[in-house]
Amino acid sequence: MKCAVSNCTSHNGQKESCSFFNFPVNEELSKKWAIFCRRKKVFNARTSYICMKHFKKEDIENGVEYEMGFAKKRILKRGVVPTIFKVEVSNPERKERSVQRENRRIVNELLKQNDAEHKSAVPVEEANMETLETVDLTNSDVPLLDMSNAIETPTSLEPFFETYKTPFEEIEDLETKLEKQQQEIEELRKVNKKQQREILIAKQELEFIKRKHSYELKLLEKQVTTAQTEKTSIEAKLVNIFSKKQLDVLKSEMNRTHWSISDVEQAKFIYTKSNKIYNYLYNRGFPLPAVRKVKAWLNMKAPAAHLKDHCYTSELLQ
């Protein structure tokens, strides 16, 4: 993959990270891109690319996200056109040599300026010394100077060089700060990668829990369907054996039951034939009225004709 711009040597085999962008699908915008390439020969825009060096930073939609490691590739804003034709060839060695030459030039200018100021100051001091009046120290009226409290004046430029930083030193400070910031960015990228891995693991665990829950839910639904089918089949078979009230007793296990006349007559018949068999069936959970109720019903007279459609209840025992 090579950049389609004339005189641009960018290709995907370089060590430095360089993104390449396809020509847009819009024909008018694609023509603008092709004109910018300044190619003498006609080329196929569909299979050509332009590298990121010909676009401004503002043309990249996710530039900050990509630099921080949150995006996998750079994305151009919609409708942008490349504007930077001459790309500066980055050569670290040449750049470093040019910086050193500039630093040496600045230091030489400072030294020349310092020498010129020093030479101009010497004649002035000699002229001042000639105009000074001589003082007769033998005269007692003239006060002597106390040299113990005299203040020494700096005669060198050492304090100046101690406080003044050359451009080379400023560049070194900036490079140190830049390295520190790059280290911080690298640490943040490591933390971001770690968090991304943790998020990926959490998503995988959540997906596994969802699949497990879905499988268990389907299994329970299948078990419920099977139980419903078995229940319906058993009820269909028990209808031929038990009455509706007896089936209700088996389902709900009600303590207070309104037995129908047919159920009462059936219970009386079984108890009359054999009370032992009746007690055995009742103790085994067979849906029958209690023994004391059956005894009470046996002591009662037969129900009237208008009570045939009604049920024997506990109120009849009173």
mmCIF file of C-alpha atoms in Angstrom:
data_model
loop_
_atom_site.group_PDB
_atom_site.id
_atom_site.type_symbol
_atom_site.label_atom_id
_atom_site.label_comp_id
_atom_site.label_asym_id
_atom_site.label_seq_id
_atom_site.Cartn_x
_atom_site.Cartn_y
_atom_site.Cartn_z
ATOM 1 C CA MET A 1 0.000 0.000 0.000
ATOM 2 C CA LYS A 2 1.504 3.329 -1.148
ATOM 3 C CA CYS A 3 0.331 6.923 -0.961
ATOM 4 C CA ALA A 4 -1.129 8.190 -4.253
ATOM 5 C CA VAL A 5 0.119 11.772 -3.780
ATOM 6 C CA SER A 6 2.950 12.737 -6.093
ATOM 7 C CA ASN A 7 6.441 12.811 -4.507
ATOM 8 C CA CYS A 8 5.127 11.144 -1.303
ATOM 9 C CA THR A 9 7.165 8.125 -0.205
ATOM 10 C CA SER A 10 4.803 6.845 2.509
ATOM 11 C CA HIS A 11 3.949 3.160 2.382
ATOM 12 C CA ASN A 12 2.619 0.578 4.814
ATOM 13 C CA GLY A 13 6.016 -1.077 5.258
ATOM 14 C CA GLN A 14 7.460 1.801 7.268
ATOM 15 C CA LYS A 15 8.177 1.429 10.980
ATOM 16 C CA GLU A 16 6.333 4.582 11.973
ATOM 17 C CA SER A 17 2.578 4.372 12.414
ATOM 18 C CA CYS A 18 0.884 5.893 9.374
ATOM 19 C CA SER A 19 -2.783 5.480 8.443
ATOM 20 C CA PHE A 20 -4.013 5.292 4.854
ATOM 21 C CA PHE A 21 -7.489 6.340 3.717
ATOM 22 C CA ASN A 22 -9.527 5.128 0.733
ATOM 23 C CA PHE A 23 -10.804 7.564 -1.843
ATOM 24 C CA PRO A 24 -14.409 8.627 -1.086
ATOM 25 C CA VAL A 25 -17.332 7.060 -2.926
ATOM 26 C CA ASN A 26 -18.727 10.475 -3.851
ATOM 27 C CA GLU A 27 -17.510 11.243 -7.381
ATOM 28 C CA GLU A 28 -17.128 15.014 -6.885
ATOM 29 C CA LEU A 29 -15.171 14.573 -3.672
ATOM 30 C CA SER A 30 -13.088 11.813 -5.265
ATOM 31 C CA LYS A 31 -12.178 14.180 -8.142
ATOM 32 C CA LYS A 32 -10.962 16.769 -5.618
ATOM 33 C CA TRP A 33 -8.766 14.124 -4.007
ATOM 34 C CA ALA A 34 -7.390 13.082 -7.415
ATOM 35 C CA ILE A 35 -6.604 16.713 -8.355
ATOM 36 C CA PHE A 36 -4.777 17.148 -5.050
ATOM 37 C CA CYS A 37 -2.524 14.153 -5.859
ATOM 38 C CA ARG A 38 -1.036 16.043 -8.865
ATOM 39 C CA ARG A 39 -0.306 12.851 -10.754
ATOM 40 C CA LYS A 40 0.668 13.244 -14.396
ATOM 41 C CA LYS A 41 -0.770 9.894 -15.398
ATOM 42 C CA VAL A 42 -4.346 8.737 -14.890
ATOM 43 C CA PHE A 43 -4.766 6.290 -11.999
ATOM 44 C CA ASN A 44 -7.594 4.217 -10.542
ATOM 45 C CA ALA A 45 -9.004 6.034 -7.510
ATOM 46 C CA ARG A 46 -10.903 2.961 -6.287
ATOM 47 C CA THR A 47 -7.685 1.081 -5.555
ATOM 48 C CA SER A 48 -5.614 4.076 -4.394
ATOM 49 C CA TYR A 49 -4.992 5.552 -0.954
ATOM 50 C CA ILE A 50 -3.786 8.817 0.599
ATOM 51 C CA CYS A 51 -1.783 8.772 3.819
ATOM 52 C CA MET A 52 -2.640 10.767 6.940
ATOM 53 C CA LYS A 53 0.322 13.150 6.462
ATOM 54 C CA HIS A 54 -1.692 15.146 3.915
ATOM 55 C CA PHE A 55 -4.572 15.843 6.324
ATOM 56 C CA LYS A 56 -4.811 18.222 9.259
ATOM 57 C CA LYS A 57 -5.313 17.011 12.810
ATOM 58 C CA GLU A 58 -8.774 18.582 12.742
ATOM 59 C CA ASP A 59 -9.717 16.299 9.829
ATOM 60 C CA ILE A 60 -9.370 13.191 12.026
ATOM 61 C CA GLU A 61 -12.624 12.477 13.827
ATOM 62 C CA ASN A 62 -11.216 10.212 16.573
ATOM 63 C CA GLY A 63 -7.649 11.499 16.840
ATOM 64 C CA VAL A 64 -7.632 11.802 20.638
ATOM 65 C CA GLU A 65 -9.267 8.392 21.133
ATOM 66 C CA TYR A 66 -6.689 6.773 18.841
ATOM 67 C CA GLU A 67 -3.739 8.395 20.619
ATOM 68 C CA MET A 68 -5.085 7.212 24.002
ATOM 69 C CA GLY A 69 -5.543 3.669 22.697
ATOM 70 C CA PHE A 70 -9.369 3.667 22.742
ATOM 71 C CA ALA A 71 -9.712 3.310 18.950
ATOM 72 C CA LYS A 72 -8.176 0.720 16.633
ATOM 73 C CA LYS A 73 -7.856 2.971 13.574
ATOM 74 C CA ARG A 74 -8.170 6.616 12.592
ATOM 75 C CA ILE A 75 -11.415 7.787 10.986
ATOM 76 C CA LEU A 76 -11.719 10.820 8.704
ATOM 77 C CA LYS A 77 -14.525 13.309 9.059
ATOM 78 C CA ARG A 78 -17.127 13.251 6.314
ATOM 79 C CA GLY A 79 -16.426 15.510 3.337
ATOM 80 C CA VAL A 80 -12.815 16.477 4.165
ATOM 81 C CA VAL A 81 -10.216 17.109 1.438
ATOM 82 C CA PRO A 82 -6.421 16.720 1.833
ATOM 83 C CA THR A 83 -4.665 20.100 2.029
ATOM 84 C CA ILE A 84 -1.028 19.403 3.013
ATOM 85 C CA PHE A 85 0.931 18.606 -0.146
ATOM 86 C CA LYS A 86 4.565 18.983 0.959
ATOM 87 C CA VAL A 87 5.238 16.498 3.722
ATOM 88 C CA GLU A 88 8.299 17.155 5.870
ATOM 89 C CA VAL A 89 10.558 14.120 5.811
ATOM 90 C CA SER A 90 11.254 13.177 9.404
ATOM 91 C CA ASN A 91 14.876 12.247 9.995
ATOM 92 C CA PRO A 92 15.757 12.092 13.721
ATOM 93 C CA GLU A 93 19.524 12.364 13.174
ATOM 94 C CA ARG A 94 19.284 15.401 10.892
ATOM 95 C CA LYS A 95 16.829 17.034 13.261
ATOM 96 C CA GLU A 96 19.146 16.498 16.228
ATOM 97 C CA ARG A 97 22.141 17.910 14.317
ATOM 98 C CA SER A 98 20.174 21.009 13.322
ATOM 99 C CA VAL A 99 19.170 21.573 16.948
ATOM 100 C CA GLN A 100 22.795 21.265 18.066
ATOM 101 C CA ARG A 101 23.931 23.747 15.393
ATOM 102 C CA GLU A 102 21.282 26.227 16.482
ATOM 103 C CA ASN A 103 22.306 25.853 20.128
ATOM 104 C CA ARG A 104 25.981 26.437 19.305
ATOM 105 C CA ARG A 105 25.088 29.533 17.300
ATOM 106 C CA ILE A 106 23.087 30.992 20.193
ATOM 107 C CA VAL A 107 25.885 30.292 22.706
ATOM 108 C CA ASN A 108 28.481 31.934 20.420
ATOM 109 C CA GLU A 109 26.322 35.037 20.034
ATOM 110 C CA LEU A 110 25.929 35.290 23.814
ATOM 111 C CA LEU A 111 29.692 34.962 24.338
ATOM 112 C CA LYS A 112 30.447 37.598 21.680
ATOM 113 C CA GLN A 113 27.919 39.952 23.246
ATOM 114 C CA ASN A 114 29.457 39.407 26.682
ATOM 115 C CA ASP A 115 33.001 40.097 25.385
ATOM 116 C CA ALA A 116 31.857 43.296 23.687
ATOM 117 C CA GLU A 117 30.223 44.584 26.876
ATOM 118 C CA HIS A 118 33.323 43.739 28.911
ATOM 119 C CA LYS A 119 35.670 45.578 26.493
ATOM 120 C CA SER A 120 33.476 48.683 26.455
ATOM 121 C CA ALA A 121 33.373 48.749 30.271
ATOM 122 C CA VAL A 122 37.208 48.810 30.721
ATOM 123 C CA PRO A 123 37.895 52.291 29.159
ATOM 124 C CA VAL A 124 35.065 53.794 31.169
ATOM 125 C CA GLU A 125 36.553 52.511 34.433
ATOM 126 C CA GLU A 126 40.040 53.878 33.504
ATOM 127 C CA ALA A 127 38.599 57.300 32.692
ATOM 128 C CA ASN A 128 36.794 57.400 36.014
ATOM 129 C CA MET A 129 39.977 56.473 37.843
ATOM 130 C CA GLU A 130 41.834 59.438 36.267
ATOM 131 C CA THR A 131 39.184 61.934 37.408
ATOM 132 C CA LEU A 132 39.274 60.806 41.011
ATOM 133 C CA GLU A 133 40.877 63.313 43.388
ATOM 134 C CA THR A 134 43.791 62.202 45.471
ATOM 135 C CA VAL A 135 43.150 62.123 49.169
ATOM 136 C CA ASP A 136 45.840 62.848 51.737
ATOM 137 C CA LEU A 137 45.468 60.076 54.265
ATOM 138 C CA THR A 138 47.877 61.863 56.650
ATOM 139 C CA ASN A 139 45.270 64.537 57.245
ATOM 140 C CA SER A 140 43.417 63.590 60.433
ATOM 141 C CA ASP A 141 40.248 65.434 59.361
ATOM 142 C CA VAL A 142 39.546 62.987 56.539
ATOM 143 C CA PRO A 143 37.559 59.952 57.793
ATOM 144 C CA LEU A 144 38.925 56.549 56.968
ATOM 145 C CA LEU A 145 36.750 53.900 55.378
ATOM 146 C CA ASP A 146 35.829 50.868 57.421
ATOM 147 C CA MET A 147 36.705 47.986 55.053
ATOM 148 C CA SER A 148 35.304 45.383 57.411
ATOM 149 C CA ASN A 149 31.752 46.308 56.368
ATOM 150 C CA ALA A 150 32.519 46.852 52.717
ATOM 151 C CA ILE A 151 30.276 45.086 50.249
ATOM 152 C CA GLU A 152 31.964 43.182 47.515
ATOM 153 C CA THR A 153 30.609 43.840 44.062
ATOM 154 C CA PRO A 154 30.511 40.963 41.634
ATOM 155 C CA THR A 155 33.257 41.193 39.066
ATOM 156 C CA SER A 156 32.311 38.090 37.090
ATOM 157 C CA LEU A 157 29.324 36.806 35.157
ATOM 158 C CA GLU A 158 28.912 33.657 37.249
ATOM 159 C CA PRO A 159 25.577 34.771 38.820
ATOM 160 C CA PHE A 160 24.321 35.581 35.323
ATOM 161 C CA PHE A 161 25.172 32.126 33.994
ATOM 162 C CA GLU A 162 23.736 30.506 37.126
ATOM 163 C CA THR A 163 20.306 32.124 36.649
ATOM 164 C CA TYR A 164 20.161 32.253 32.869
ATOM 165 C CA LYS A 165 19.282 29.128 30.965
ATOM 166 C CA THR A 166 20.440 28.657 27.431
ATOM 167 C CA PRO A 167 17.940 27.467 24.814
ATOM 168 C CA PHE A 168 19.679 24.091 24.840
ATOM 169 C CA GLU A 169 18.922 23.698 28.560
ATOM 170 C CA GLU A 170 15.333 24.753 27.984
ATOM 171 C CA ILE A 171 15.048 22.137 25.258
ATOM 172 C CA GLU A 172 16.441 19.523 27.634
ATOM 173 C CA ASP A 173 13.825 20.509 30.240
ATOM 174 C CA LEU A 174 11.075 20.246 27.659
ATOM 175 C CA GLU A 175 12.357 16.858 26.520
ATOM 176 C CA THR A 176 12.399 15.663 30.148
ATOM 177 C CA LYS A 177 8.816 16.824 30.626
ATOM 178 C CA LEU A 178 7.819 15.193 27.349
ATOM 179 C CA GLU A 179 9.399 11.880 28.365
ATOM 180 C CA LYS A 180 7.584 12.043 31.703
ATOM 181 C CA GLN A 181 4.271 12.696 29.982
ATOM 182 C CA GLN A 182 4.913 9.864 27.530
ATOM 183 C CA GLN A 183 5.600 7.539 30.454
ATOM 184 C CA GLU A 184 2.336 8.627 32.066
ATOM 185 C CA ILE A 185 0.489 8.024 28.795
ATOM 186 C CA GLU A 186 2.084 4.569 28.535
ATOM 187 C CA GLU A 187 0.995 3.769 32.097
ATOM 188 C CA LEU A 188 -2.536 4.929 31.294
ATOM 189 C CA ARG A 189 -2.538 2.721 28.203
ATOM 190 C CA LYS A 190 -1.482 -0.263 30.292
ATOM 191 C CA VAL A 191 -4.261 0.461 32.789
ATOM 192 C CA ASN A 192 -6.708 0.842 29.911
ATOM 193 C CA LYS A 193 -5.658 -2.497 28.384
ATOM 194 C CA LYS A 194 -6.039 -4.176 31.769
ATOM 195 C CA GLN A 195 -9.513 -2.706 32.189
ATOM 196 C CA GLN A 196 -10.432 -3.749 28.657
ATOM 197 C CA ARG A 197 -9.376 -7.325 29.458
ATOM 198 C CA GLU A 198 -11.415 -7.260 32.674
ATOM 199 C CA ILE A 199 -14.444 -5.952 30.782
ATOM 200 C CA LEU A 200 -14.021 -8.684 28.154
ATOM 201 C CA ILE A 201 -13.809 -11.370 30.851
ATOM 202 C CA ALA A 202 -16.902 -9.939 32.581
ATOM 203 C CA LYS A 203 -18.808 -9.959 29.275
ATOM 204 C CA GLN A 204 -17.818 -13.576 28.647
ATOM 205 C CA GLU A 205 -18.938 -14.573 32.150
ATOM 206 C CA LEU A 206 -22.228 -12.717 31.686
ATOM 207 C CA GLU A 207 -22.792 -14.420 28.334
ATOM 208 C CA PHE A 208 -22.088 -17.814 29.932
ATOM 209 C CA ILE A 209 -24.564 -17.084 32.753
ATOM 210 C CA LYS A 210 -27.194 -16.034 30.190
ATOM 211 C CA ARG A 211 -26.733 -19.244 28.188
ATOM 212 C CA LYS A 212 -26.867 -21.320 31.371
ATOM 213 C CA HIS A 213 -30.008 -19.544 32.547
ATOM 214 C CA SER A 214 -31.651 -19.989 29.140
ATOM 215 C CA TYR A 215 -30.803 -23.707 29.148
ATOM 216 C CA GLU A 216 -32.164 -24.177 32.682
ATOM 217 C CA LEU A 217 -35.322 -22.243 31.792
ATOM 218 C CA LYS A 218 -35.951 -24.435 28.743
ATOM 219 C CA LEU A 219 -35.339 -27.531 30.863
ATOM 220 C CA LEU A 220 -37.848 -26.359 33.487
ATOM 221 C CA GLU A 221 -40.407 -25.525 30.795
ATOM 222 C CA LYS A 222 -39.971 -29.008 29.386
ATOM 223 C CA GLN A 223 -40.423 -30.544 32.851
ATOM 224 C CA VAL A 224 -43.563 -28.466 33.445
ATOM 225 C CA THR A 225 -44.979 -29.523 30.079
ATOM 226 C CA THR A 226 -44.257 -33.179 30.890
ATOM 227 C CA ALA A 227 -45.854 -32.833 34.331
ATOM 228 C CA GLN A 228 -48.953 -31.201 32.827
ATOM 229 C CA THR A 229 -49.265 -34.013 30.300
ATOM 230 C CA GLU A 230 -48.921 -36.663 33.020
ATOM 231 C CA LYS A 231 -51.428 -34.830 35.240
ATOM 232 C CA THR A 232 -53.976 -34.641 32.430
ATOM 233 C CA SER A 233 -53.476 -38.330 31.634
ATOM 234 C CA ILE A 234 -53.844 -39.379 35.290
ATOM 235 C CA GLU A 235 -56.971 -37.255 35.760
ATOM 236 C CA ALA A 236 -58.498 -38.800 32.645
ATOM 237 C CA LYS A 237 -57.934 -42.269 34.112
ATOM 238 C CA LEU A 238 -59.122 -41.363 37.634
ATOM 239 C CA VAL A 239 -62.409 -39.953 36.326
ATOM 240 C CA ASN A 240 -63.548 -43.527 35.671
ATOM 241 C CA ILE A 241 -62.749 -44.508 39.281
ATOM 242 C CA PHE A 242 -63.512 -41.505 41.506
ATOM 243 C CA SER A 243 -66.233 -38.914 41.548
ATOM 244 C CA LYS A 244 -65.669 -35.196 41.075
ATOM 245 C CA LYS A 245 -65.680 -34.529 44.828
ATOM 246 C CA GLN A 246 -63.176 -37.309 45.432
ATOM 247 C CA LEU A 247 -60.880 -35.845 42.764
ATOM 248 C CA ASP A 248 -61.185 -32.438 44.448
ATOM 249 C CA VAL A 249 -60.138 -34.013 47.746
ATOM 250 C CA LEU A 250 -57.108 -35.626 46.098
ATOM 251 C CA LYS A 251 -56.089 -32.303 44.514
ATOM 252 C CA SER A 252 -56.620 -29.883 47.393
ATOM 253 C CA GLU A 253 -56.731 -32.113 50.480
ATOM 254 C CA MET A 254 -59.609 -30.071 51.924
ATOM 255 C CA ASN A 255 -60.596 -30.746 55.552
ATOM 256 C CA ARG A 256 -64.197 -29.591 55.062
ATOM 257 C CA THR A 257 -65.855 -31.256 52.078
ATOM 258 C CA HIS A 258 -69.404 -31.149 50.756
ATOM 259 C CA TRP A 259 -70.010 -34.747 49.725
ATOM 260 C CA SER A 260 -72.642 -35.510 47.125
ATOM 261 C CA ILE A 261 -75.482 -37.968 47.789
ATOM 262 C CA SER A 262 -73.867 -40.589 45.542
ATOM 263 C CA ASP A 263 -70.591 -40.300 47.484
ATOM 264 C CA VAL A 264 -72.459 -40.664 50.784
ATOM 265 C CA GLU A 265 -74.386 -43.700 49.579
ATOM 266 C CA GLN A 266 -71.180 -45.277 48.259
ATOM 267 C CA ALA A 267 -69.405 -44.709 51.588
ATOM 268 C CA LYS A 268 -72.358 -46.130 53.535
ATOM 269 C CA PHE A 269 -72.395 -49.164 51.256
ATOM 270 C CA ILE A 270 -68.660 -49.894 51.704
ATOM 271 C CA TYR A 271 -68.816 -49.373 55.487
ATOM 272 C CA THR A 272 -71.882 -51.623 55.778
ATOM 273 C CA LYS A 273 -70.174 -54.413 53.861
ATOM 274 C CA SER A 274 -66.941 -54.241 55.889
ATOM 275 C CA ASN A 275 -65.914 -51.541 58.321
ATOM 276 C CA LYS A 276 -62.362 -52.963 58.404
ATOM 277 C CA ILE A 277 -61.947 -52.525 54.656
ATOM 278 C CA TYR A 278 -63.355 -48.994 54.952
ATOM 279 C CA ASN A 279 -60.902 -48.114 57.727
ATOM 280 C CA TYR A 280 -58.025 -49.606 55.706
ATOM 281 C CA LEU A 281 -58.897 -47.568 52.595
ATOM 282 C CA TYR A 282 -59.422 -44.381 54.625
ATOM 283 C CA ASN A 283 -56.106 -44.734 56.452
ATOM 284 C CA ARG A 284 -54.338 -45.343 53.135
ATOM 285 C CA GLY A 285 -55.501 -41.947 51.854
ATOM 286 C CA PHE A 286 -58.429 -43.133 49.808
ATOM 287 C CA PRO A 287 -60.818 -40.162 49.212
ATOM 288 C CA LEU A 288 -63.645 -41.234 51.538
ATOM 289 C CA PRO A 289 -65.666 -39.414 54.231
ATOM 290 C CA ALA A 290 -64.568 -39.760 57.839
ATOM 291 C CA VAL A 291 -65.759 -42.827 59.776
ATOM 292 C CA ARG A 292 -67.697 -40.757 62.322
ATOM 293 C CA LYS A 293 -69.587 -39.042 59.493
ATOM 294 C CA VAL A 294 -70.481 -42.380 57.923
ATOM 295 C CA LYS A 295 -71.773 -43.647 61.287
ATOM 296 C CA ALA A 296 -73.855 -40.503 61.699
ATOM 297 C CA TRP A 297 -75.277 -40.882 58.202
ATOM 298 C CA LEU A 298 -76.199 -44.519 58.904
ATOM 299 C CA ASN A 299 -78.224 -43.425 61.960
ATOM 300 C CA MET A 300 -80.104 -40.842 59.875
ATOM 301 C CA LYS A 301 -83.217 -41.515 57.805
ATOM 302 C CA ALA A 302 -83.018 -41.614 54.031
ATOM 303 C CA PRO A 303 -83.026 -38.140 52.440
ATOM 304 C CA ALA A 304 -86.227 -36.785 51.021
ATOM 305 C CA ALA A 305 -86.860 -36.603 47.286
ATOM 306 C CA HIS A 306 -86.271 -32.879 47.133
ATOM 307 C CA LEU A 307 -82.767 -33.349 48.699
ATOM 308 C CA LYS A 308 -81.476 -35.786 46.090
ATOM 309 C CA ASP A 309 -79.716 -33.057 44.152
ATOM 310 C CA HIS A 310 -78.148 -31.549 47.268
ATOM 311 C CA CYS A 311 -75.075 -32.562 49.213
ATOM 312 C CA TYR A 312 -74.593 -33.963 52.664
ATOM 313 C CA THR A 313 -72.772 -31.372 54.735
ATOM 314 C CA SER A 314 -71.592 -31.192 58.287
ATOM 315 C CA GLU A 315 -74.726 -29.212 59.163
ATOM 316 C CA LEU A 316 -76.817 -32.370 58.588
ATOM 317 C CA LEU A 317 -75.004 -34.025 61.467
ATOM 318 C CA GLN A 318 -76.347 -31.489 63.986
#
